[in-house]
Coordinates of C-alpha atoms in Angstrom, one line a residue:
Chain A
M26 CA 33.5 60.5 124.3
T27 CA 35.1 62.0 121.2
S28 CA 34.1 60.5 117.9
K29 CA 36.8 59.0 115.7
P30 CA 37.5 61.1 112.6
S31 CA 36.1 59.7 109.4
P32 CA 38.5 58.1 106.9
G33 CA 37.5 60.8 104.4
S34 CA 38.5 63.7 106.7
L35 CA 41.8 61.9 107.5
L36 CA 42.5 61.7 103.8
I37 CA 41.7 65.4 103.4
D38 CA 44.1 66.2 106.3
Q39 CA 46.8 64.2 104.7
A40 CA 46.2 65.9 101.3
I41 CA 46.3 69.3 103.0
A42 CA 49.6 68.4 104.6
A43 CA 50.9 67.3 101.3
V44 CA 49.9 70.7 99.8
D45 CA 51.4 72.6 102.7
D46 CA 54.6 70.8 102.3
A47 CA 54.7 71.5 98.6
Q48 CA 54.0 75.1 99.4
A49 CA 56.9 75.2 101.8
R50 CA 59.1 74.0 99.0
S51 CA 57.7 76.5 96.6
H52 CA 59.8 79.5 97.8
P53 CA 61.7 79.6 94.5
Y54 CA 58.3 79.9 92.7
R55 CA 57.1 82.6 95.1
G56 CA 60.4 84.4 94.7
W57 CA 60.1 84.3 90.9
E58 CA 56.5 85.5 91.2
A59 CA 57.7 88.4 93.3
L60 CA 60.0 89.4 90.4
Q61 CA 57.1 90.0 88.0
A62 CA 56.7 93.6 87.1
R63 CA 53.1 94.4 86.6
D64 CA 51.1 97.3 85.2
A65 CA 48.3 99.1 87.0
D66 CA 45.8 96.4 85.9
G67 CA 48.1 93.6 87.3
N68 CA 49.2 92.4 84.0
V69 CA 52.8 91.1 83.8
I70 CA 55.0 93.5 81.8
G71 CA 58.4 92.2 82.5
L72 CA 60.8 90.5 84.9
L73 CA 62.7 92.5 87.5
P74 CA 66.1 91.5 88.6
Y75 CA 65.2 91.8 92.3
T76 CA 62.6 92.8 94.8
E77 CA 62.9 92.7 98.6
S78 CA 60.1 90.1 98.7
A79 CA 61.9 87.9 96.1
L80 CA 65.1 88.1 98.0
K81 CA 63.3 86.9 101.2
D82 CA 61.8 83.9 99.3
F83 CA 65.0 82.9 97.6
E84 CA 66.9 83.1 100.9
A85 CA 64.2 80.9 102.5
A86 CA 64.6 78.5 99.6
H87 CA 68.3 78.5 100.0
R88 CA 68.0 77.7 103.7
W89 CA 65.6 74.8 102.9
N90 CA 68.0 73.4 100.3
P91 CA 71.5 75.0 100.2
E92 CA 72.5 72.5 97.5
D93 CA 70.0 74.0 95.0
V94 CA 72.3 75.9 92.6
G95 CA 69.3 77.3 90.7
V96 CA 68.3 79.2 93.9
A97 CA 71.9 80.3 94.4
H98 CA 71.8 81.7 90.8
H99 CA 68.6 83.6 91.6
L100 CA 70.3 85.0 94.7
A101 CA 73.4 85.9 92.9
I102 CA 71.5 87.9 90.3
A103 CA 69.1 89.5 92.9
H104 CA 71.8 90.5 95.4
H105 CA 74.1 91.8 92.6
A106 CA 71.4 93.9 91.0
Q107 CA 70.4 95.3 94.3
A108 CA 74.0 96.1 95.3
W109 CA 74.4 97.9 92.0
D110 CA 71.3 100.1 92.6
L111 CA 72.4 100.8 96.2
E112 CA 75.9 101.7 95.1
L113 CA 74.7 104.1 92.4
S114 CA 72.4 105.8 94.9
G115 CA 75.1 106.1 97.5
D116 CA 73.4 103.8 99.9
S117 CA 75.8 102.3 102.4
R118 CA 73.9 99.0 102.4
A119 CA 75.6 98.3 99.1
A120 CA 78.6 96.9 100.9
L121 CA 76.7 94.0 102.4
A122 CA 74.8 93.4 99.1
W123 CA 78.0 93.2 97.1
K124 CA 79.4 90.7 99.6
S125 CA 76.3 88.5 99.4
A126 CA 76.3 88.7 95.6
L127 CA 79.9 87.6 95.4
K128 CA 79.2 84.8 97.8
Y129 CA 76.4 83.4 95.7
W130 CA 78.3 83.9 92.4
R131 CA 81.1 81.8 93.9
V132 CA 78.6 79.1 94.6
V133 CA 77.4 79.2 91.0
Q134 CA 81.0 79.2 89.8
N135 CA 81.8 76.1 91.8
S136 CA 78.8 74.1 90.7
S137 CA 79.6 71.7 88.0
E138 CA 75.9 70.9 87.7
F139 CA 75.2 74.5 86.7
W140 CA 77.8 74.7 84.0
V141 CA 77.2 71.2 82.6
A142 CA 73.5 72.2 82.2
L143 CA 74.5 75.4 80.5
E144 CA 76.8 73.6 78.1
A145 CA 74.1 71.1 77.4
K146 CA 71.7 73.9 76.5
L147 CA 74.3 75.4 74.2
G148 CA 74.5 72.0 72.6
T149 CA 70.8 72.0 72.2
C150 CA 70.8 75.5 70.6
S151 CA 73.8 74.8 68.4
P152 CA 74.9 71.2 68.1
G153 CA 78.7 71.0 68.0
A154 CA 79.2 74.6 69.3
D155 CA 82.6 75.3 70.9
L156 CA 82.3 75.0 74.6
G157 CA 85.5 77.0 75.2
P158 CA 83.8 80.4 75.8
I159 CA 81.5 78.9 78.4
R160 CA 84.4 77.2 80.2
E161 CA 86.4 80.4 80.0
A162 CA 83.5 82.4 81.4
R163 CA 83.3 80.0 84.3
A164 CA 87.1 80.1 85.0
N165 CA 87.1 83.9 84.7
L166 CA 83.8 84.6 86.5
M167 CA 85.2 86.0 89.8
E168 CA 87.8 88.1 87.9
Q169 CA 85.0 89.6 85.8
L170 CA 82.9 90.3 88.8
L171 CA 85.8 91.9 90.6
A172 CA 86.6 94.0 87.6
V173 CA 83.3 95.7 88.3
H174 CA 84.8 97.0 91.5
V175 CA 87.9 98.2 89.7
E176 CA 85.6 100.3 87.5
F177 CA 83.8 101.7 90.5
I178 CA 87.2 102.7 92.0
R179 CA 88.1 104.4 88.7
H180 CA 84.7 106.1 88.6
Y181 CA 85.1 107.6 92.1
C182 CA 88.7 108.7 91.4
E183 CA 87.6 110.5 88.3
L184 CA 84.9 112.2 90.4
G185 CA 87.5 113.3 92.9
E186 CA 85.8 111.1 95.5
A187 CA 88.5 108.4 95.9
Q188 CA 87.5 107.5 99.4
R189 CA 84.2 106.1 98.1
G190 CA 86.3 103.4 96.4
N191 CA 87.7 102.2 99.7
F192 CA 85.2 99.4 100.1
H193 CA 85.7 98.2 96.6
I194 CA 89.5 98.1 97.2
A195 CA 88.9 96.0 100.3
I196 CA 86.8 93.6 98.3
I197 CA 89.6 93.1 95.8
Q198 CA 92.2 92.8 98.6
E199 CA 90.2 90.3 100.5
A200 CA 89.1 88.2 97.5
Q201 CA 90.1 84.6 97.5
I202 CA 91.6 84.5 94.1
S203 CA 94.8 83.3 92.4
P204 CA 97.9 85.5 92.7
A205 CA 97.8 86.0 88.9
V206 CA 94.2 87.3 89.0
K207 CA 94.9 89.5 92.0
K208 CA 97.9 91.0 90.2
R209 CA 95.8 91.8 87.2
L210 CA 93.1 93.4 89.4
T211 CA 95.7 95.4 91.4
Q212 CA 97.0 96.7 88.1
G213 CA 93.5 97.7 87.2
V214 CA 93.1 99.5 90.5
F215 CA 96.5 101.2 90.1
A216 CA 95.6 102.4 86.6
A217 CA 92.2 103.6 87.9
M218 CA 93.7 105.5 90.9
T219 CA 96.6 107.1 89.0
A220 CA 94.8 107.8 85.7
S221 CA 95.2 111.6 86.4
V222 CA 98.9 111.5 87.3
A223 CA 100.3 111.8 83.7
E224 CA 98.4 114.9 83.0
A225 CA 99.0 116.4 86.5
K226 CA 102.7 115.8 86.0
T227 CA 102.8 117.4 82.6
S228 CA 100.9 120.4 83.8
G229 CA 103.1 120.9 86.8
H230 CA 100.6 119.8 89.4
H231 CA 103.1 117.5 91.1
D232 CA 101.5 117.6 94.5
S233 CA 98.1 116.3 93.3
A234 CA 99.9 113.7 91.2
L235 CA 101.8 112.5 94.3
V236 CA 98.6 112.5 96.4
S237 CA 97.0 110.1 93.9
I238 CA 100.0 107.8 94.0
E239 CA 100.3 108.0 97.8
R240 CA 96.6 107.1 98.2
F241 CA 97.3 103.9 96.2
L242 CA 100.5 103.2 98.1
A243 CA 98.6 103.5 101.4
L244 CA 96.7 100.4 100.3
F245 CA 99.4 98.5 98.3
S246 CA 102.6 99.7 99.9
D247 CA 104.8 97.2 98.0
Y248 CA 103.5 97.8 94.5
L249 CA 106.6 98.3 92.3
P250 CA 105.1 100.4 89.5
A251 CA 103.6 102.7 92.1
L252 CA 106.9 103.2 93.9
R253 CA 108.6 103.9 90.6
M254 CA 105.9 106.4 89.6
H255 CA 106.3 108.2 92.9
V256 CA 110.0 108.5 92.3
E257 CA 109.5 109.7 88.8
V258 CA 107.0 112.4 89.8
T259 CA 109.2 113.5 92.7
H260 CA 112.1 113.8 90.3
A261 CA 110.0 115.9 87.9
W262 CA 109.0 118.2 90.7
L263 CA 112.5 118.4 92.2
S264 CA 114.0 119.4 88.8
T265 CA 111.9 122.5 88.9
L266 CA 113.1 123.6 92.4
S267 CA 116.0 125.9 93.1
W268 CA 118.3 125.1 96.0
Q269 CA 118.9 128.8 96.5
H270 CA 115.3 130.0 96.8
E271 CA 113.2 126.9 97.4
W272 CA 115.2 124.9 99.8
E273 CA 112.3 124.4 102.2
S274 CA 110.2 122.8 99.4
I275 CA 113.2 120.6 98.6
Q276 CA 113.5 119.5 102.1
Q277 CA 109.7 118.7 102.4
L278 CA 110.0 116.7 99.2
H279 CA 113.0 114.9 100.6
H280 CA 110.9 113.8 103.6
R281 CA 107.9 112.9 101.5
A282 CA 109.9 110.8 99.0
S283 CA 112.2 109.1 101.4
A284 CA 110.0 106.1 102.3
P285 CA 108.8 105.3 98.8
A286 CA 112.3 105.6 97.4
A287 CA 113.7 103.4 100.2
A288 CA 110.9 100.8 99.5
L289 CA 111.9 100.9 95.8
A290 CA 115.6 100.6 96.5
G291 CA 115.0 97.6 98.8
H292 CA 112.3 95.9 96.6
Q293 CA 113.0 92.3 95.9
A294 CA 111.7 92.6 92.4
L295 CA 113.6 95.8 91.6
E296 CA 115.5 94.1 88.7
S297 CA 112.2 93.0 87.1
D298 CA 111.5 96.6 86.2
P299 CA 114.3 98.0 84.0
L300 CA 113.1 101.5 84.5
A301 CA 113.0 101.4 88.3
W302 CA 116.7 101.7 89.2
P303 CA 117.4 104.5 86.6
A304 CA 114.4 106.5 88.0
L305 CA 115.8 106.1 91.5
E306 CA 119.3 107.0 90.3
E307 CA 118.1 110.2 88.7
L308 CA 116.2 111.2 91.8
T309 CA 119.1 110.4 94.0
F310 CA 121.4 112.5 91.8
E311 CA 119.0 115.5 91.9
F312 CA 118.8 115.4 95.7
I313 CA 122.5 115.0 96.1
L314 CA 123.2 117.8 93.7
R315 CA 120.9 120.3 95.3
G316 CA 121.8 119.2 98.8
F317 CA 125.5 119.5 98.2
E318 CA 125.2 122.9 96.5
R319 CA 123.2 124.2 99.4
G320 CA 125.4 122.5 102.0
W321 CA 128.7 123.8 100.4
S322 CA 127.2 127.3 100.0
R323 CA 126.2 127.4 103.7
F324 CA 129.5 125.9 104.8
Q325 CA 131.3 128.7 103.1
D326 CA 129.0 131.2 104.7
G327 CA 129.4 129.5 108.0
E328 CA 132.7 131.1 108.9
S329 CA 131.0 134.5 108.9
G330 CA 127.4 133.4 109.4
G331 CA 128.1 131.3 112.6
A332 CA 126.0 128.5 114.0
I333 CA 122.9 129.1 112.0
R334 CA 124.7 128.8 108.7
R335 CA 126.5 125.8 110.0
D336 CA 123.3 124.1 111.0
E337 CA 121.7 124.9 107.6
A338 CA 124.8 123.4 106.0
K339 CA 124.5 120.2 108.1
A340 CA 120.8 119.8 107.3
A341 CA 121.5 120.1 103.6
L342 CA 124.4 117.7 103.7
E343 CA 122.3 115.2 105.6
V344 CA 120.0 115.1 102.7
V345 CA 123.0 114.2 100.5
H346 CA 124.0 111.5 103.0
H347 CA 120.5 109.9 103.0
W348 CA 120.2 109.6 99.3
G349 CA 123.8 108.9 98.7
R350 CA 124.1 106.1 101.2
Q351 CA 120.9 104.5 99.9
A352 CA 122.2 104.4 96.4
A353 CA 125.9 103.9 97.1
P354 CA 126.0 100.1 96.7
R355 CA 124.9 100.6 93.1
L356 CA 126.7 103.9 92.2
P357 CA 129.7 103.4 89.9
A358 CA 133.1 104.3 91.3
G359 CA 134.1 107.8 90.3
S360 CA 130.5 108.8 89.4
Q361 CA 129.5 112.4 90.1
A362 CA 126.9 111.3 92.7
L363 CA 129.4 109.2 94.6
D364 CA 131.9 112.0 94.4
A365 CA 129.4 114.4 95.8
L366 CA 128.6 112.0 98.7
V367 CA 132.3 111.7 99.5
G368 CA 132.7 115.5 99.4
S369 CA 129.6 115.9 101.6
L370 CA 130.8 113.5 104.2
V371 CA 134.1 115.3 104.3
V372 CA 132.5 118.8 104.7
H373 CA 130.1 117.4 107.3
G374 CA 133.0 116.0 109.2
E375 CA 134.6 119.4 109.1
L376 CA 131.4 121.0 110.4
L377 CA 131.2 118.5 113.2
R378 CA 134.8 119.4 114.1
Q379 CA 133.9 123.1 114.2
E380 CA 131.0 122.3 116.4
A381 CA 133.2 120.3 118.7
H382 CA 135.6 123.3 119.0
E383 CA 132.7 125.4 120.2
S384 CA 131.6 122.8 122.6
C385 CA 135.1 122.7 124.1
R386 CA 134.7 126.3 125.0
N387 CA 131.9 125.6 127.5
V388 CA 133.2 127.3 130.6
T389 CA 130.0 126.8 132.6
D390 CA 130.2 123.0 132.5
P391 CA 133.5 122.0 131.0
R392 CA 133.0 118.3 131.3
R393 CA 129.7 118.4 129.6
G394 CA 131.3 120.5 126.8
L395 CA 134.1 118.1 126.4
T396 CA 131.8 115.1 126.4
A397 CA 129.7 116.7 123.7
A398 CA 132.9 117.5 121.8
R399 CA 134.1 113.9 122.0
T400 CA 130.7 112.6 120.6
L401 CA 130.9 115.1 117.7
L402 CA 134.5 114.2 116.9
E403 CA 133.8 110.4 117.1
K404 CA 131.0 111.0 114.6
A405 CA 133.3 113.1 112.5
V406 CA 135.8 110.2 112.4
Q407 CA 133.1 107.8 111.4
E408 CA 132.0 110.0 108.5
V409 CA 135.6 110.6 107.3
D410 CA 136.1 106.9 107.4
E411 CA 132.9 106.4 105.5
A412 CA 134.0 108.9 103.0
G413 CA 137.3 107.0 102.6
R414 CA 135.4 103.8 101.9
F415 CA 133.2 105.4 99.2
A416 CA 136.1 107.2 97.7
G417 CA 138.0 104.1 96.8
V418 CA 141.7 103.9 96.1
N419 CA 141.9 106.3 93.1
S420 CA 139.9 109.2 94.4
D421 CA 141.2 112.8 94.3
H422 CA 139.7 113.2 97.8
L423 CA 142.0 110.7 99.4
E424 CA 144.6 113.1 100.5
Q425 CA 142.0 115.5 101.9
I426 CA 140.3 112.6 103.7
D427 CA 143.5 111.3 105.2
G428 CA 144.5 114.8 106.3
L429 CA 141.2 115.4 108.0
R430 CA 141.2 112.0 109.6
S431 CA 144.6 112.7 111.2
V432 CA 143.4 116.1 112.4
V433 CA 140.2 114.8 113.9
Q434 CA 141.7 111.8 115.5
G435 CA 144.3 114.1 117.0
E436 CA 141.7 116.4 118.4
L437 CA 139.6 113.4 119.7
A438 CA 142.6 112.1 121.5
S439 CA 143.2 115.6 123.0
V440 CA 139.6 115.9 124.2
Q441 CA 139.6 112.4 125.7
A442 CA 142.8 113.3 127.6
Q443 CA 141.2 116.5 128.9
I444 CA 138.2 114.5 130.1
T445 CA 140.4 112.0 131.8
R446 CA 142.3 114.8 133.6
L447 CA 139.0 116.4 134.7
D448 CA 137.8 113.1 136.0
M449 CA 141.1 112.6 137.9
G450 CA 140.8 116.0 139.4
W451 CA 144.0 117.1 137.8
I452 CA 142.3 120.1 136.3
R453 CA 139.1 122.0 137.1
Chain B
M25 CA 80.3 89.7 69.1
D26 CA 82.9 88.6 71.6
P27 CA 81.0 86.2 73.8
V28 CA 83.4 86.3 76.6
S29 CA 83.7 90.1 77.1
N30 CA 82.7 91.2 80.5
L31 CA 79.0 90.7 80.8
W32 CA 78.8 93.1 83.7
L33 CA 80.7 96.0 82.1
R34 CA 79.1 97.2 78.9
G35 CA 80.8 100.5 78.5
S36 CA 79.6 102.2 81.7
L37 CA 78.5 101.5 85.3
V38 CA 74.9 101.0 84.4
N39 CA 73.2 98.1 86.2
P40 CA 73.5 95.3 83.6
Y41 CA 70.5 93.3 85.0
Y42 CA 67.7 95.6 83.8
R43 CA 68.4 95.7 80.1
T44 CA 69.4 92.2 79.4
A45 CA 69.0 90.9 75.8
F46 CA 66.0 88.9 77.0
R47 CA 64.3 91.9 78.5
V48 CA 65.1 94.2 75.7
A49 CA 63.9 91.7 73.0
R50 CA 61.0 90.5 75.2
V51 CA 62.1 86.9 74.8
P52 CA 61.6 84.5 77.7
R53 CA 64.8 82.8 78.8
E54 CA 63.3 79.4 78.1
V55 CA 62.8 80.1 74.4
V56 CA 65.4 78.2 72.3
R57 CA 63.6 77.6 69.1
H58 CA 65.1 79.8 66.4
R59 CA 61.8 80.6 64.6
T60 CA 60.1 81.6 67.8
L61 CA 63.0 83.8 68.8
V62 CA 63.0 85.6 65.4
Q63 CA 59.2 86.1 65.7
L64 CA 59.4 87.5 69.2
V65 CA 62.2 89.9 68.3
S66 CA 60.4 91.0 65.2
Q67 CA 57.3 91.8 67.2
T68 CA 59.3 93.8 69.6
R69 CA 61.1 95.7 66.9
Q70 CA 57.7 96.5 65.3
L71 CA 56.4 97.7 68.6
V72 CA 59.2 100.1 69.4
E73 CA 59.2 101.4 65.8
T74 CA 55.5 102.0 65.9
D75 CA 55.3 103.5 69.4
P76 CA 58.7 104.3 70.9
K77 CA 57.2 104.5 74.4
A78 CA 55.4 101.2 74.2
H79 CA 58.3 99.2 75.5
S80 CA 60.2 100.8 78.4
I81 CA 62.5 99.4 81.0
G82 CA 63.0 101.4 84.2
G83 CA 61.1 104.3 82.6
L84 CA 63.5 104.5 79.6
P85 CA 62.1 103.5 76.2
V86 CA 63.8 100.6 74.5
T87 CA 65.3 101.7 71.1
S88 CA 65.5 99.9 67.8
S89 CA 69.2 99.9 68.1
E90 CA 69.0 98.1 71.5
V91 CA 66.6 95.6 70.0
N92 CA 69.1 95.0 67.2
T93 CA 71.9 94.4 69.6
A94 CA 69.8 92.1 71.7
Q95 CA 68.9 90.1 68.6
Q96 CA 72.6 89.8 67.8
T97 CA 73.2 88.4 71.3
L98 CA 70.3 86.0 71.2
M99 CA 71.1 84.7 67.8
D100 CA 74.7 83.9 68.8
P101 CA 74.4 80.7 70.7
Q102 CA 77.4 81.2 72.9
A103 CA 76.6 84.9 73.6
R104 CA 73.0 83.9 74.4
I105 CA 74.0 81.2 76.8
L106 CA 76.3 83.6 78.6
E107 CA 73.5 86.2 78.7
E108 CA 71.5 83.6 80.7
L109 CA 73.8 84.3 83.6
L110 CA 72.1 87.6 84.0
E111 CA 68.6 86.4 83.7
H112 CA 66.4 84.6 86.3
A113 CA 65.2 81.1 85.3
T114 CA 61.4 80.6 85.3
E115 CA 60.1 78.8 88.4
K116 CA 56.8 76.8 88.5
L117 CA 55.0 75.4 91.4
P118 CA 55.3 71.6 91.5
L119 CA 51.6 71.2 91.0
E120 CA 51.6 68.5 88.5
A121 CA 52.4 65.9 91.1
I122 CA 49.7 67.3 93.4
R123 CA 47.2 67.2 90.6
K124 CA 48.2 63.6 89.8
L125 CA 47.8 62.7 93.5
A126 CA 44.3 64.3 93.6
Q127 CA 43.3 62.4 90.4
E128 CA 44.5 59.1 91.8
V129 CA 42.6 59.7 95.0
A130 CA 39.4 60.7 93.1
Q131 CA 39.8 57.6 90.9
A132 CA 40.3 55.4 94.0
M133 CA 37.3 56.9 95.7
D134 CA 35.1 56.3 92.5
A135 CA 36.4 52.7 92.2
E136 CA 35.5 52.0 95.9
G137 CA 32.1 53.6 95.4
A138 CA 32.7 55.8 98.4
L139 CA 29.2 57.4 98.4
S140 CA 27.5 54.0 98.5
N141 CA 30.1 52.0 100.4
P142 CA 31.6 53.7 103.5
D143 CA 34.5 51.1 103.6
I144 CA 37.5 53.0 102.2
K145 CA 40.1 51.1 104.1
P146 CA 42.1 50.3 100.9
L147 CA 42.2 54.0 100.1
E148 CA 43.5 54.8 103.6
L149 CA 46.3 52.4 103.0
L150 CA 47.0 53.8 99.5
A151 CA 46.9 57.5 100.4
P152 CA 50.0 57.8 102.6
T153 CA 52.0 55.8 100.0
L154 CA 50.9 58.2 97.3
I155 CA 51.7 61.2 99.5
R156 CA 55.1 59.8 100.4
E157 CA 55.9 59.1 96.7
F158 CA 54.9 62.7 95.9
L159 CA 57.0 64.2 98.6
T160 CA 60.1 62.4 97.6
A161 CA 59.6 62.5 93.8
V162 CA 59.3 66.2 93.3
P163 CA 62.4 67.1 91.3
G164 CA 64.7 70.0 92.0
T165 CA 64.8 73.1 89.8
G166 CA 66.8 72.7 86.6
P167 CA 69.4 75.5 86.9
S168 CA 69.3 76.5 83.3
F169 CA 66.2 74.9 81.9
G170 CA 64.0 76.9 84.3
A171 CA 61.0 75.3 85.9
V172 CA 60.6 71.7 86.9
E173 CA 61.4 70.4 83.4
L174 CA 60.4 66.8 83.0
E175 CA 61.8 66.7 79.5
T176 CA 64.5 68.5 77.6
P177 CA 63.0 71.3 75.4
P178 CA 63.0 70.2 71.8
P179 CA 65.9 71.4 69.6
F180 CA 65.5 73.8 66.6
G181 CA 63.1 72.8 63.9
Q182 CA 60.9 70.6 66.1
E183 CA 57.9 71.1 68.3
E184 CA 56.7 74.5 69.6
E185 CA 57.4 75.3 73.2

């Protein structure tokens, strides 16, 4: 038979249970203890911002009582400090630490209790003190914390290690913040990533300048200042290139600049930037000028140079068409650029006509040759018509356009008739 | 000093949590009394001027210039309050209530004459109540005031901490 425990021992058990429970709720204290920096003799010499042990205790405290904003503040400091150290040492664990830190800082920001206590303490230290800076600090807390990431992006770009900034860019992109704050931070990232562009452009290192801008546009494809900057750097580069000796480079630049320029041309906020359209117009003019000079030169050589020269002419004129069509709605009537576009369409139409003539001479497969010729002539008609629309009613090109249209339409009709006769078996 | 400039960016990407004004000046976050503050900062300044290596943070000695800057921060109430964002609040074990409980139990045992009279039924009834009161009455951590503060720290010019 077991003896009943004495009242005294029961009381002791209850007291132990009370102490155990107090200890369970003492994680904040243990965490704080774990932050104490000590010398070799164990004397406290300072307070560390974090230790692994402190983080564990504070996390336990947070699980015990998620409402305790004091613990959230401990965690915000500890995770943030740890993230910083990990980042500076290149440790990939920094990513998770940054996210944890921002999570807890947001808890702090959202806690009225925390900021009311801070304001009360300010009142204690300095009765009647202006509470504005504290309230401003609370309102701007996330923006200030995210500005840290903008600085890391800048730092890595300056080191030539832009890819190390990718995680920080992601943090900014994914942050739950107001559009105005996100806009300011994006401006900060843009400035950081394109800090070297001005100098690169001045010193003629256009390729590296474009690389910096393109790296930014890969992340923020619709950012108007970046699109304009790309157009401006492209223009600066293009201005140095000769259509006679550097046509390949011009063509590569055309392919590289097409998408950003198209994005700029179609941007809904284009009018908000008074420098955007002029930049695009200047670039358009440079491409049209060089493309037309090259195209016309090759067209004139084409009569003696054959198909190769004709194809080179077509390729050059197609550059003119791309840029001209994009800008045409905004180009003033009678402008040099619009005039060059009209001329280019007419010349291209003539080239298509010449190609159609060659195609008609296909004796191996006459129907195929005629069909191809019909397609070319139809396209030529379209381009001549397009030239007519751009030319307007007062253009000097009108007579030429009308003349070419008549000729091409006549030839198209003739080709169509030959195809019909072939199909009917009237000719072989 | 502009109290609302970015606390986390002070001219470079150095981790801002190591060299806070509190750590540099060796002033606990809980100190609010002006006289105490000045005294502590003065002691720190004297220390670094006498022996530059006596006060180091992360292996780097704290300079007089840093102490001066820290003092400016701590003397500016708004800047000081914002600096507290970077500094852990002091935590204390909630021992006061346990001590109080132990004292009450001891007093109850003395009153009942436990050694001479084995009947401690009244104490058995009292103890769970005391323990329950203790468990529910332990206050949460004051977020800015640090440990389990039962009273607001006195303002300037009054009692020592």
